[in-house]
PDB file of C-alpha atoms in Angstrom:
ATOM      1  CA  MET Z   1      31.750   7.983 -24.499  1.00 69.00           C
ATOM      2  CA  THR Z   2      32.141  11.793 -25.033  1.00 91.00           C
ATOM      3  CA  LEU Z   3      31.010  14.049 -22.192  1.00 98.00           C
ATOM      4  CA  GLU Z   4      30.390  17.690 -22.930  1.00 98.00           C
ATOM      5  CA  THR Z   5      30.841  20.236 -20.218  1.00 98.00           C
ATOM      6  CA  VAL Z   6      27.978  22.800 -20.377  1.00 98.00           C
ATOM      7  CA  ALA Z   7      28.990  24.963 -17.470  1.00 98.00           C
ATOM      8  CA  THR Z   8      30.996  24.974 -14.235  1.00 98.00           C
ATOM      9  CA  ASN Z   9      30.883  27.147 -11.184  1.00 98.00           C
ATOM     10  CA  ARG Z  10      32.879  27.357  -7.924  1.00 98.00           C
ATOM     11  CA  SER Z  11      30.576  27.021  -4.928  1.00 98.00           C
ATOM     12  CA  HIS Z  12      30.933  26.038  -1.236  1.00 98.00           C
ATOM     13  CA  GLY Z  13      34.348  24.662  -1.725  1.00 96.00           C
ATOM     14  CA  GLY Z  14      33.537  22.448  -4.677  1.00 98.00           C
ATOM     15  CA  THR Z  15      32.631  22.512  -8.351  1.00 98.00           C
ATOM     16  CA  GLN Z  16      29.090  22.471  -9.565  1.00 98.00           C
ATOM     17  CA  GLY Z  17      28.839  21.346 -13.223  1.00 98.00           C
ATOM     18  CA  VAL Z  18      26.260  20.775 -15.739  1.00 98.00           C
ATOM     19  CA  TYR Z  19      27.105  18.211 -18.529  1.00 98.00           C
ATOM     20  CA  ARG Z  20      25.586  16.693 -21.669  1.00 98.00           C
ATOM     21  CA  HIS Z  21      26.082  13.416 -23.386  1.00 98.00           C
ATOM     22  CA  ALA Z  22      24.410  11.250 -26.131  1.00 98.00           C
ATOM     23  CA  SER Z  23      22.338   8.666 -24.325  1.00 98.00           C
ATOM     24  CA  THR Z  24      22.043   5.109 -25.941  1.00 98.00           C
ATOM     25  CA  ALA Z  25      19.108   4.414 -23.651  1.00 98.00           C
ATOM     26  CA  THR Z  26      16.901   7.435 -24.637  1.00 98.00           C
ATOM     27  CA  CYS Z  27      18.437   7.982 -28.200  1.00 98.00           C
ATOM     28  CA  THR Z  28      18.713  11.685 -27.229  1.00 98.00           C
ATOM     29  CA  PRO Z  29      21.081  14.092 -25.739  1.00 98.00           C
ATOM     30  CA  MET Z  30      20.792  14.165 -21.969  1.00 98.00           C
ATOM     31  CA  GLU Z  31      21.971  16.736 -19.464  1.00 98.00           C
ATOM     32  CA  PHE Z  32      22.752  16.344 -15.764  1.00 98.00           C
ATOM     33  CA  SER Z  33      24.380  18.190 -12.988  1.00 98.00           C
ATOM     34  CA  VAL Z  34      27.047  17.082 -10.629  1.00 99.00           C
ATOM     35  CA  PHE Z  35      28.460  18.843  -7.496  1.00 99.00           C
ATOM     36  CA  VAL Z  36      31.918  17.548  -6.423  1.00 98.00           C
ATOM     37  CA  PRO Z  37      33.473  18.842  -3.142  1.00 98.00           C
ATOM     38  CA  ASP Z  38      37.034  19.659  -3.065  1.00 98.00           C
ATOM     39  CA  HIS Z  39      38.867  16.459  -2.011  1.00 97.00           C
ATOM     40  CA  ALA Z  40      42.390  14.868  -1.763  1.00 97.00           C
ATOM     41  CA  PRO Z  41      43.926  13.525  -5.037  1.00 95.00           C
ATOM     42  CA  GLY Z  42      42.961   9.968  -5.538  1.00 96.00           C
ATOM     43  CA  THR Z  43      39.915  10.154  -3.062  1.00 97.00           C
ATOM     44  CA  HIS Z  44      36.660   8.741  -4.221  1.00 98.00           C
ATOM     45  CA  LEU Z  45      33.598  10.029  -2.632  1.00 98.00           C
ATOM     46  CA  PRO Z  46      30.192   8.659  -2.038  1.00 98.00           C
ATOM     47  CA  VAL Z  47      27.353   9.532  -4.335  1.00 98.00           C
ATOM     48  CA  VAL Z  48      23.831  10.829  -3.639  1.00 99.00           C
ATOM     49  CA  TRP Z  49      21.439  10.693  -6.568  1.00 99.00           C
ATOM     50  CA  TYR Z  50      18.617  13.282  -6.594  1.00 99.00           C
ATOM     51  CA  LEU Z  51      15.526  12.609  -8.915  1.00 99.00           C
ATOM     52  CA  SER Z  52      13.363  15.658  -9.608  1.00 98.00           C
ATOM     53  CA  GLY Z  53       9.599  16.024 -10.054  1.00 98.00           C
ATOM     54  CA  LEU Z  54       7.139  16.784 -12.590  1.00 98.00           C
ATOM     55  CA  THR Z  55       7.846  19.757 -15.121  1.00 98.00           C
ATOM     56  CA  CYS Z  56      11.530  19.810 -13.736  1.00 98.00           C
ATOM     57  CA  THR Z  57      14.891  19.579 -15.230  1.00 98.00           C
ATOM     58  CA  GLN Z  58      18.161  19.066 -13.224  1.00 98.00           C
ATOM     59  CA  ALA Z  59      18.294  22.914 -13.056  1.00 98.00           C
ATOM     60  CA  ASN Z  60      15.549  23.270 -10.385  1.00 98.00           C
ATOM     61  CA  VAL Z  61      17.305  21.512  -7.649  1.00 98.00           C
ATOM     62  CA  THR Z  62      20.776  22.782  -8.960  1.00 98.00           C
ATOM     63  CA  GLU Z  63      19.649  26.341  -8.588  1.00 98.00           C
ATOM     64  CA  LYS Z  64      17.171  26.101  -5.629  1.00 98.00           C
ATOM     65  CA  GLY Z  65      17.892  23.002  -3.745  1.00 98.00           C
ATOM     66  CA  GLU Z  66      20.570  24.476  -1.231  1.00 98.00           C
ATOM     67  CA  PHE Z  67      22.501  21.178  -1.006  1.00 98.00           C
ATOM     68  CA  ARG Z  68      26.031  22.264  -1.623  1.00 98.00           C
ATOM     69  CA  ALA Z  69      27.112  23.307   1.786  1.00 98.00           C
ATOM     70  CA  ALA Z  70      25.965  20.046   3.309  1.00 98.00           C
ATOM     71  CA  CYS Z  71      27.513  18.106   0.479  1.00 98.00           C
ATOM     72  CA  ALA Z  72      30.849  19.864   1.091  1.00 98.00           C
ATOM     73  CA  GLU Z  73      30.523  19.355   4.882  1.00 98.00           C
ATOM     74  CA  HIS Z  74      29.994  15.564   4.410  1.00 98.00           C
ATOM     75  CA  GLY Z  75      32.045  14.884   1.232  1.00 98.00           C
ATOM     76  CA  LEU Z  76      29.221  13.831  -0.857  1.00 98.00           C
ATOM     77  CA  ILE Z  77      28.989  13.947  -4.669  1.00 98.00           C
ATOM     78  CA  PHE Z  78      25.409  15.219  -5.718  1.00 99.00           C
ATOM     79  CA  VAL Z  79      24.049  13.869  -8.997  1.00 99.00           C
ATOM     80  CA  ALA Z  80      20.823  15.310 -10.504  1.00 99.00           C
ATOM     81  CA  PRO Z  81      19.731  14.068 -13.838  1.00 98.00           C
ATOM     82  CA  ASP Z  82      16.972  15.307 -16.095  1.00 98.00           C
ATOM     83  CA  THR Z  83      13.296  14.094 -15.650  1.00 98.00           C
ATOM     84  CA  SER Z  84      12.747  12.821 -19.119  1.00 98.00           C
ATOM     85  CA  PRO Z  85      14.376  12.615 -22.642  1.00 98.00           C
ATOM     86  CA  ARG Z  86      14.162  15.799 -24.624  1.00 97.00           C
ATOM     87  CA  GLY Z  87      14.746  17.046 -28.242  1.00 94.00           C
ATOM     88  CA  ASP Z  88      13.595  16.850 -31.722  1.00 92.00           C
ATOM     89  CA  GLY Z  89      11.333  13.873 -32.322  1.00 94.00           C
ATOM     90  CA  VAL Z  90      10.652  13.043 -28.768  1.00 98.00           C
ATOM     91  CA  PRO Z  91       6.840  12.605 -28.324  1.00 97.00           C
ATOM     92  CA  ASP Z  92       4.949  14.804 -25.771  1.00 97.00           C
ATOM     93  CA  ASP Z  93       1.464  14.921 -24.301  1.00 96.00           C
ATOM     94  CA  PRO Z  94      -0.741  15.507 -27.376  1.00 92.00           C
ATOM     95  CA  GLU Z  95      -2.834  18.083 -25.355  1.00 93.00           C
ATOM     96  CA  GLY Z  96       0.184  19.771 -23.946  1.00 94.00           C
ATOM     97  CA  ALA Z  97      -0.462  18.907 -20.470  1.00 97.00           C
ATOM     98  CA  TYR Z  98       2.326  19.290 -17.719  1.00 97.00           C
ATOM     99  CA  ASP Z  99       1.811  15.795 -16.169  1.00 98.00           C
ATOM    100  CA  PHE Z 100       2.667  13.487 -19.089  1.00 98.00           C
ATOM    101  CA  GLY Z 101       5.514  13.523 -21.769  1.00 98.00           C
ATOM    102  CA  LEU Z 102       8.392  16.080 -21.490  1.00 97.00           C
ATOM    103  CA  GLY Z 103       9.279  16.608 -17.891  1.00 98.00           C
ATOM    104  CA  ALA Z 104       7.243  13.793 -16.746  1.00 98.00           C
ATOM    105  CA  GLY Z 105       9.127  10.550 -17.630  1.00 98.00           C
ATOM    106  CA  PHE Z 106       8.065   8.823 -14.394  1.00 98.00           C
ATOM    107  CA  TYR Z 107      11.463   7.058 -14.143  1.00 98.00           C
ATOM    108  CA  LEU Z 108      10.331   3.955 -16.104  1.00 98.00           C
ATOM    109  CA  ASP Z 109      10.852   2.223 -19.401  1.00 98.00           C
ATOM    110  CA  ALA Z 110       7.902   2.913 -21.631  1.00 98.00           C
ATOM    111  CA  THR Z 111       6.448  -0.147 -23.521  1.00 98.00           C
ATOM    112  CA  ARG Z 112       3.829   1.596 -25.422  1.00 98.00           C
ATOM    113  CA  ALA Z 113       4.303   3.436 -28.797  1.00 97.00           C
ATOM    114  CA  PRO Z 114       5.266   6.130 -29.561  1.00 98.00           C
ATOM    115  CA  PHE Z 115       6.919   6.569 -26.062  1.00 98.00           C
ATOM    116  CA  ASP Z 116       8.810   3.163 -25.948  1.00 98.00           C
ATOM    117  CA  ARG Z 117      11.744   4.464 -28.233  1.00 98.00           C
ATOM    118  CA  HIS Z 118      12.789   7.309 -26.064  1.00 98.00           C
ATOM    119  CA  TYR Z 119      11.136   7.178 -22.656  1.00 98.00           C
ATOM    120  CA  ARG Z 120      13.687   4.637 -21.030  1.00 98.00           C
ATOM    121  CA  MET Z 121      14.588   6.564 -17.791  1.00 98.00           C
ATOM    122  CA  LYS Z 122      14.856   3.303 -15.895  1.00 98.00           C
ATOM    123  CA  THR Z 123      17.474   1.989 -18.107  1.00 98.00           C
ATOM    124  CA  TYR Z 124      19.138   5.325 -18.294  1.00 98.00           C
ATOM    125  CA  LEU Z 125      19.425   5.735 -14.602  1.00 98.00           C
ATOM    126  CA  GLU Z 126      19.978   2.179 -13.518  1.00 98.00           C
ATOM    127  CA  ASP Z 127      22.576   1.250 -16.175  1.00 98.00           C
ATOM    128  CA  GLU Z 128      23.990   4.160 -18.398  1.00 98.00           C
ATOM    129  CA  LEU Z 129      24.265   7.168 -16.233  1.00 98.00           C
ATOM    130  CA  PRO Z 130      25.962   5.363 -13.524  1.00 98.00           C
ATOM    131  CA  GLY Z 131      28.724   4.169 -15.978  1.00 98.00           C
ATOM    132  CA  VAL Z 132      29.111   7.816 -16.959  1.00 98.00           C
ATOM    133  CA  ILE Z 133      29.563   9.016 -13.339  1.00 98.00           C
ATOM    134  CA  ALA Z 134      32.000   6.313 -12.603  1.00 98.00           C
ATOM    135  CA  LYS Z 135      34.095   7.089 -15.711  1.00 97.00           C
ATOM    136  CA  HIS Z 136      34.304  10.912 -15.360  1.00 98.00           C
ATOM    137  CA  PHE Z 137      34.067  11.695 -11.714  1.00 98.00           C
ATOM    138  CA  PRO Z 138      35.897  10.633  -8.430  1.00 98.00           C
ATOM    139  CA  ALA Z 139      32.695   8.510  -7.437  1.00 98.00           C
ATOM    140  CA  ASP Z 140      32.867   5.599  -5.002  1.00 98.00           C
ATOM    141  CA  MET Z 141      30.129   3.524  -6.736  1.00 98.00           C
ATOM    142  CA  ALA Z 142      30.048   1.053  -3.832  1.00 98.00           C
ATOM    143  CA  ARG Z 143      28.702   3.878  -1.740  1.00 98.00           C
ATOM    144  CA  GLN Z 144      25.530   5.287  -3.249  1.00 98.00           C
ATOM    145  CA  SER Z 145      22.243   6.553  -1.914  1.00 98.00           C
ATOM    146  CA  ILE Z 146      19.039   7.987  -3.556  1.00 99.00           C
ATOM    147  CA  MET Z 147      16.487  10.635  -2.853  1.00 99.00           C
ATOM    148  CA  GLY Z 148      13.902  12.646  -4.788  1.00 98.00           C
ATOM    149  CA  HIS Z 149      10.942  14.910  -4.865  1.00 99.00           C
ATOM    150  CA  SER Z 150       7.333  14.358  -5.896  1.00 98.00           C
ATOM    151  CA  MET Z 151       7.571  12.260  -9.041  1.00 98.00           C
ATOM    152  CA  GLY Z 152      11.362  12.004  -8.214  1.00 98.00           C
ATOM    153  CA  GLY Z 153      10.336  10.838  -4.771  1.00 98.00           C
ATOM    154  CA  HIS Z 154       8.416   7.927  -6.531  1.00 98.00           C
ATOM    155  CA  GLY Z 155      11.483   7.224  -8.493  1.00 98.00           C
ATOM    156  CA  ALA Z 156      13.891   7.236  -5.472  1.00 98.00           C
ATOM    157  CA  LEU Z 157      11.435   4.976  -3.629  1.00 98.00           C
ATOM    158  CA  THR Z 158      11.103   2.419  -6.625  1.00 98.00           C
ATOM    159  CA  PHE Z 159      14.750   2.408  -7.579  1.00 98.00           C
ATOM    160  CA  GLY Z 160      15.723   1.937  -3.819  1.00 98.00           C
ATOM    161  CA  LEU Z 161      13.330  -0.901  -3.440  1.00 98.00           C
ATOM    162  CA  ARG Z 162      14.501  -2.609  -6.686  1.00 98.00           C
ATOM    163  CA  ASN Z 163      18.189  -2.173  -5.990  1.00 98.00           C
ATOM    164  CA  PRO Z 164      18.561  -2.527  -2.177  1.00 96.00           C
ATOM    165  CA  GLY Z 165      22.129  -3.808  -2.587  1.00 96.00           C
ATOM    166  CA  ARG Z 166      23.156  -0.602  -4.534  1.00 97.00           C
ATOM    167  CA  PHE Z 167      21.648   2.183  -2.359  1.00 98.00           C
ATOM    168  CA  ARG Z 168      22.636   2.381   1.248  1.00 98.00           C
ATOM    169  CA  ALA Z 169      19.843   5.069   2.098  1.00 98.00           C
ATOM    170  CA  VAL Z 170      16.528   6.067   0.535  1.00 98.00           C
ATOM    171  CA  SER Z 171      14.664   9.279   1.237  1.00 99.00           C
ATOM    172  CA  ALA Z 172      12.011  11.487  -0.433  1.00 99.00           C
ATOM    173  CA  PHE Z 173      10.210  14.770  -0.268  1.00 99.00           C
ATOM    174  CA  SER Z 174       6.514  14.553  -0.982  1.00 98.00           C
ATOM    175  CA  PRO Z 175       6.715  11.421  -2.952  1.00 99.00           C
ATOM    176  CA  ILE Z 176       4.055   9.828  -4.951  1.00 98.00           C
ATOM    177  CA  VAL Z 177       4.001   6.683  -2.984  1.00 98.00           C
ATOM    178  CA  ALA Z 178       1.267   4.680  -4.810  1.00 98.00           C
ATOM    179  CA  PRO Z 179       0.968   6.048  -8.455  1.00 98.00           C
ATOM    180  CA  SER Z 180      -1.374   3.239  -9.341  1.00 98.00           C
ATOM    181  CA  GLN Z 181      -4.005   4.741  -7.246  1.00 98.00           C
ATOM    182  CA  VAL Z 182      -3.783   8.492  -8.019  1.00 98.00           C
ATOM    183  CA  PRO Z 183      -4.499  10.592 -11.151  1.00 98.00           C
ATOM    184  CA  TRP Z 184      -1.016  11.567 -11.957  1.00 98.00           C
ATOM    185  CA  GLY Z 185       0.204   7.991 -11.923  1.00 98.00           C
ATOM    186  CA  GLU Z 186      -2.815   6.370 -13.661  1.00 98.00           C
ATOM    187  CA  LYS Z 187      -2.344   8.956 -16.559  1.00 98.00           C
ATOM    188  CA  ALA Z 188       1.328   8.222 -16.753  1.00 98.00           C
ATOM    189  CA  PHE Z 189       1.255   4.518 -16.439  1.00 98.00           C
ATOM    190  CA  SER Z 190      -1.610   4.030 -18.862  1.00 98.00           C
ATOM    191  CA  GLY Z 191       0.190   6.291 -21.355  1.00 98.00           C
ATOM    192  CA  TYR Z 192       3.672   4.644 -21.125  1.00 98.00           C
ATOM    193  CA  LEU Z 193       2.734   0.965 -20.212  1.00 98.00           C
ATOM    194  CA  GLY Z 194      -0.789   0.457 -21.439  1.00 98.00           C
ATOM    195  CA  ASP Z 195      -3.721  -0.993 -19.384  1.00 95.00           C
ATOM    196  CA  ASP Z 196      -1.997  -3.834 -17.734  1.00 93.00           C
ATOM    197  CA  ARG Z 197      -1.979  -2.982 -14.133  1.00 94.00           C
ATOM    198  CA  THR Z 198       0.455  -5.897 -13.358  1.00 94.00           C
ATOM    199  CA  ALA Z 199       3.044  -3.915 -15.236  1.00 96.00           C
ATOM    200  CA  TRP Z 200       2.083  -0.772 -13.278  1.00 98.00           C
ATOM    201  CA  GLY Z 201       2.877  -2.464  -9.934  1.00 98.00           C
ATOM    202  CA  GLU Z 202       6.501  -2.868 -10.852  1.00 97.00           C
ATOM    203  CA  HIS Z 203       6.723   0.964 -10.645  1.00 98.00           C
ATOM    204  CA  ASP Z 204       4.589   1.563  -7.565  1.00 98.00           C
ATOM    205  CA  ALA Z 205       6.389   1.767  -4.400  1.00 98.00           C
ATOM    206  CA  CYS Z 206       3.455   0.371  -2.161  1.00 98.00           C
ATOM    207  CA  ALA Z 207       2.733  -2.398  -4.564  1.00 98.00           C
ATOM    208  CA  MET Z 208       6.367  -3.248  -4.643  1.00 98.00           C
ATOM    209  CA  ILE Z 209       6.516  -3.474  -0.824  1.00 98.00           C
ATOM    210  CA  GLU Z 210       3.433  -5.649  -0.744  1.00 98.00           C
ATOM    211  CA  ALA Z 211       4.907  -7.851  -3.399  1.00 98.00           C
ATOM    212  CA  GLY Z 212       7.990  -8.286  -1.138  1.00 98.00           C
ATOM    213  CA  ALA Z 213      10.398  -5.568  -2.055  1.00 98.00           C
ATOM    214  CA  ARG Z 214      12.372  -4.464   0.989  1.00 98.00           C
ATOM    215  CA  VAL Z 215      14.758  -1.746   2.331  1.00 98.00           C
ATOM    216  CA  ASP Z 216      15.864  -1.408   5.749  1.00 97.00           C
ATOM    217  CA  GLU Z 217      14.537   2.081   6.350  1.00 98.00           C
ATOM    218  CA  ILE Z 218      13.236   5.139   4.532  1.00 98.00           C
ATOM    219  CA  LEU Z 219      12.960   8.886   5.348  1.00 99.00           C
ATOM    220  CA  VAL Z 220      10.035  10.908   4.086  1.00 99.00           C
ATOM    221  CA  ASP Z 221       9.298  14.607   4.697  1.00 98.00           C
ATOM    222  CA  GLN Z 222       5.920  15.951   3.646  1.00 98.00           C
ATOM    223  CA  GLY Z 223       4.405  19.415   3.928  1.00 98.00           C
ATOM    224  CA  THR Z 224       0.980  19.648   5.548  1.00 98.00           C
ATOM    225  CA  ALA Z 225       0.013  22.620   3.364  1.00 98.00           C
ATOM    226  CA  ASP Z 226       1.028  20.722   0.213  1.00 98.00           C
ATOM    227  CA  GLY Z 227      -1.932  21.137  -2.275  1.00 98.00           C
ATOM    228  CA  PHE Z 228      -1.213  17.812  -3.865  1.00 98.00           C
ATOM    229  CA  LEU Z 229      -1.244  15.912  -0.450  1.00 98.00           C
ATOM    230  CA  ALA Z 230      -4.787  14.340  -0.438  1.00 98.00           C
ATOM    231  CA  GLU Z 231      -5.274  13.585  -4.025  1.00 98.00           C
ATOM    232  CA  GLN Z 232      -1.940  12.699  -5.438  1.00 98.00           C
ATOM    233  CA  LEU Z 233       0.596  11.896  -2.588  1.00 98.00           C
ATOM    234  CA  LYS Z 234      -1.184   9.848   0.019  1.00 98.00           C
ATOM    235  CA  PRO Z 235       1.614   9.185   2.408  1.00 98.00           C
ATOM    236  CA  GLU Z 236      -0.568   7.270   4.638  1.00 98.00           C
ATOM    237  CA  LEU Z 237      -0.526   4.442   2.154  1.00 98.00           C
ATOM    238  CA  LEU Z 238       3.265   4.146   2.413  1.00 98.00           C
ATOM    239  CA  ALA Z 239       3.007   4.286   6.211  1.00 98.00           C
ATOM    240  CA  ASP Z 240       0.698   1.233   6.107  1.00 98.00           C
ATOM    241  CA  ALA Z 241       2.615  -0.625   3.761  1.00 98.00           C
ATOM    242  CA  CYS Z 242       5.908  -0.194   5.614  1.00 98.00           C
ATOM    243  CA  ALA Z 243       4.175  -1.005   8.909  1.00 98.00           C
ATOM    244  CA  LYS Z 244       2.946  -4.403   7.582  1.00 98.00           C
ATOM    245  CA  ALA Z 245       6.315  -5.138   5.803  1.00 98.00           C
ATOM    246  CA  GLY Z 246       8.386  -4.233   8.946  1.00 98.00           C
ATOM    247  CA  ILE Z 247      10.252  -1.382   6.998  1.00 98.00           C
ATOM    248  CA  ASP Z 248      11.361   1.306   9.454  1.00 98.00           C
ATOM    249  CA  LEU Z 249       9.659   4.489   7.945  1.00 98.00           C
ATOM    250  CA  THR Z 250      10.256   7.923   9.460  1.00 98.00           C
ATOM    251  CA  LEU Z 251       7.447   9.997   8.043  1.00 98.00           C
ATOM    252  CA  ARG Z 252       7.774  13.686   9.075  1.00 98.00           C
ATOM    253  CA  MET Z 253       4.639  15.803   8.416  1.00 98.00           C
ATOM    254  CA  GLN Z 254       6.034  19.340   8.429  1.00 98.00           C
ATOM    255  CA  GLU Z 255       3.488  21.976   9.457  1.00 98.00           C
ATOM    256  CA  GLY Z 256       2.636  24.675   7.002  1.00 98.00           C
ATOM    257  CA  TYR Z 257       5.121  23.586   4.264  1.00 98.00           C
ATOM    258  CA  ASP Z 258       3.856  23.300   0.666  1.00 98.00           C
ATOM    259  CA  HIS Z 259       5.198  21.439  -2.405  1.00 98.00           C
ATOM    260  CA  SER Z 260       7.751  23.879  -3.573  1.00 98.00           C
ATOM    261  CA  TYR Z 261      11.564  24.200  -3.227  1.00 98.00           C
ATOM    262  CA  PHE Z 262      11.022  26.528  -0.174  1.00 98.00           C
ATOM    263  CA  PHE Z 263      10.010  23.208   1.638  1.00 98.00           C
ATOM    264  CA  ILE Z 264      12.713  20.980  -0.090  1.00 98.00           C
ATOM    265  CA  SER Z 265      15.621  23.400   0.678  1.00 98.00           C
ATOM    266  CA  SER Z 266      14.359  23.678   4.403  1.00 98.00           C
ATOM    267  CA  PHE Z 267      15.119  20.011   5.034  1.00 98.00           C
ATOM    268  CA  MET Z 268      17.877  19.180   2.332  1.00 98.00           C
ATOM    269  CA  ALA Z 269      20.470  19.452   4.916  1.00 98.00           C
ATOM    270  CA  ASP Z 270      18.698  17.063   7.349  1.00 98.00           C
ATOM    271  CA  HIS Z 271      18.421  14.535   4.555  1.00 98.00           C
ATOM    272  CA  LEU Z 272      21.956  14.751   3.375  1.00 98.00           C
ATOM    273  CA  ALA Z 273      23.301  14.407   6.847  1.00 98.00           C
ATOM    274  CA  TRP Z 274      21.039  11.172   7.274  1.00 98.00           C
ATOM    275  CA  HIS Z 275      22.369   9.831   3.953  1.00 98.00           C
ATOM    276  CA  ALA Z 276      25.997  10.748   4.866  1.00 98.00           C
ATOM    277  CA  LYS Z 277      25.783   8.652   8.183  1.00 98.00           C
ATOM    278  CA  ARG Z 278      24.712   5.645   6.261  1.00 98.00           C
ATOM    279  CA  LEU Z 279      27.068   6.046   3.325  1.00 98.00           C
ATOM    280  CA  LYS Z 280      30.064   6.258   5.813  1.00 94.00           C
ATOM    281  CA  ALA Z 281      28.995   3.416   8.053  1.00 84.00           C
TER     282      ALA Z 281
END
């Protein structure tokens, strides 16, 4: 497995890198970023996965997320993958819309042609990329957690619910909590998975909880001035599902904040401190 270093920079007493490899899951080159704080030789550090939202690559959080100081303080490796496969021959939305295709992989394995060959983000993130991280970085893979924003918040919730033994903490910023019930998710799921809503439920946090999936606790921050709040995000559905299931959900409605990285960066350190406490327990 060959790993290409695209760029590295010193920052906050650590190394911020961007890397590229040939993915067998997506059959494309894939890029991701990793921040590794300085550490004693032989030390292995806990890993926080961050899943980005619609239209993003790993660059958005890497450049605007303001996570490095907190990761250096708590001794956390921060991994940010891309949101979808890219490259020649990778199909996109035929109308060029932002909410499907490139930049909008929705962290699932597509089953509908022509997307089923490349759009395999579930397999990539659950199986392939963790192996790359374990091989090439000083990562303690027994201590992992996951977080994300918007579409990536959807991914963090579903990956956490599907793998409660792997991720010690799950949090999200402005997550799509019930994609089967909102326009973004309905478009993506029908395009990637077809019309069988039973298959959709396997990638819908609220439906997963209703079907019995469990984690001990979830942290969510949501801005009250988020333009997508009422139509696409609907955090009240997650609150209701968690209450019925006995999951400890901390849902913080942050007054005046929107959907942007101005919001995410404002509460990133809080989330990382929350993750660090659980990763070091």
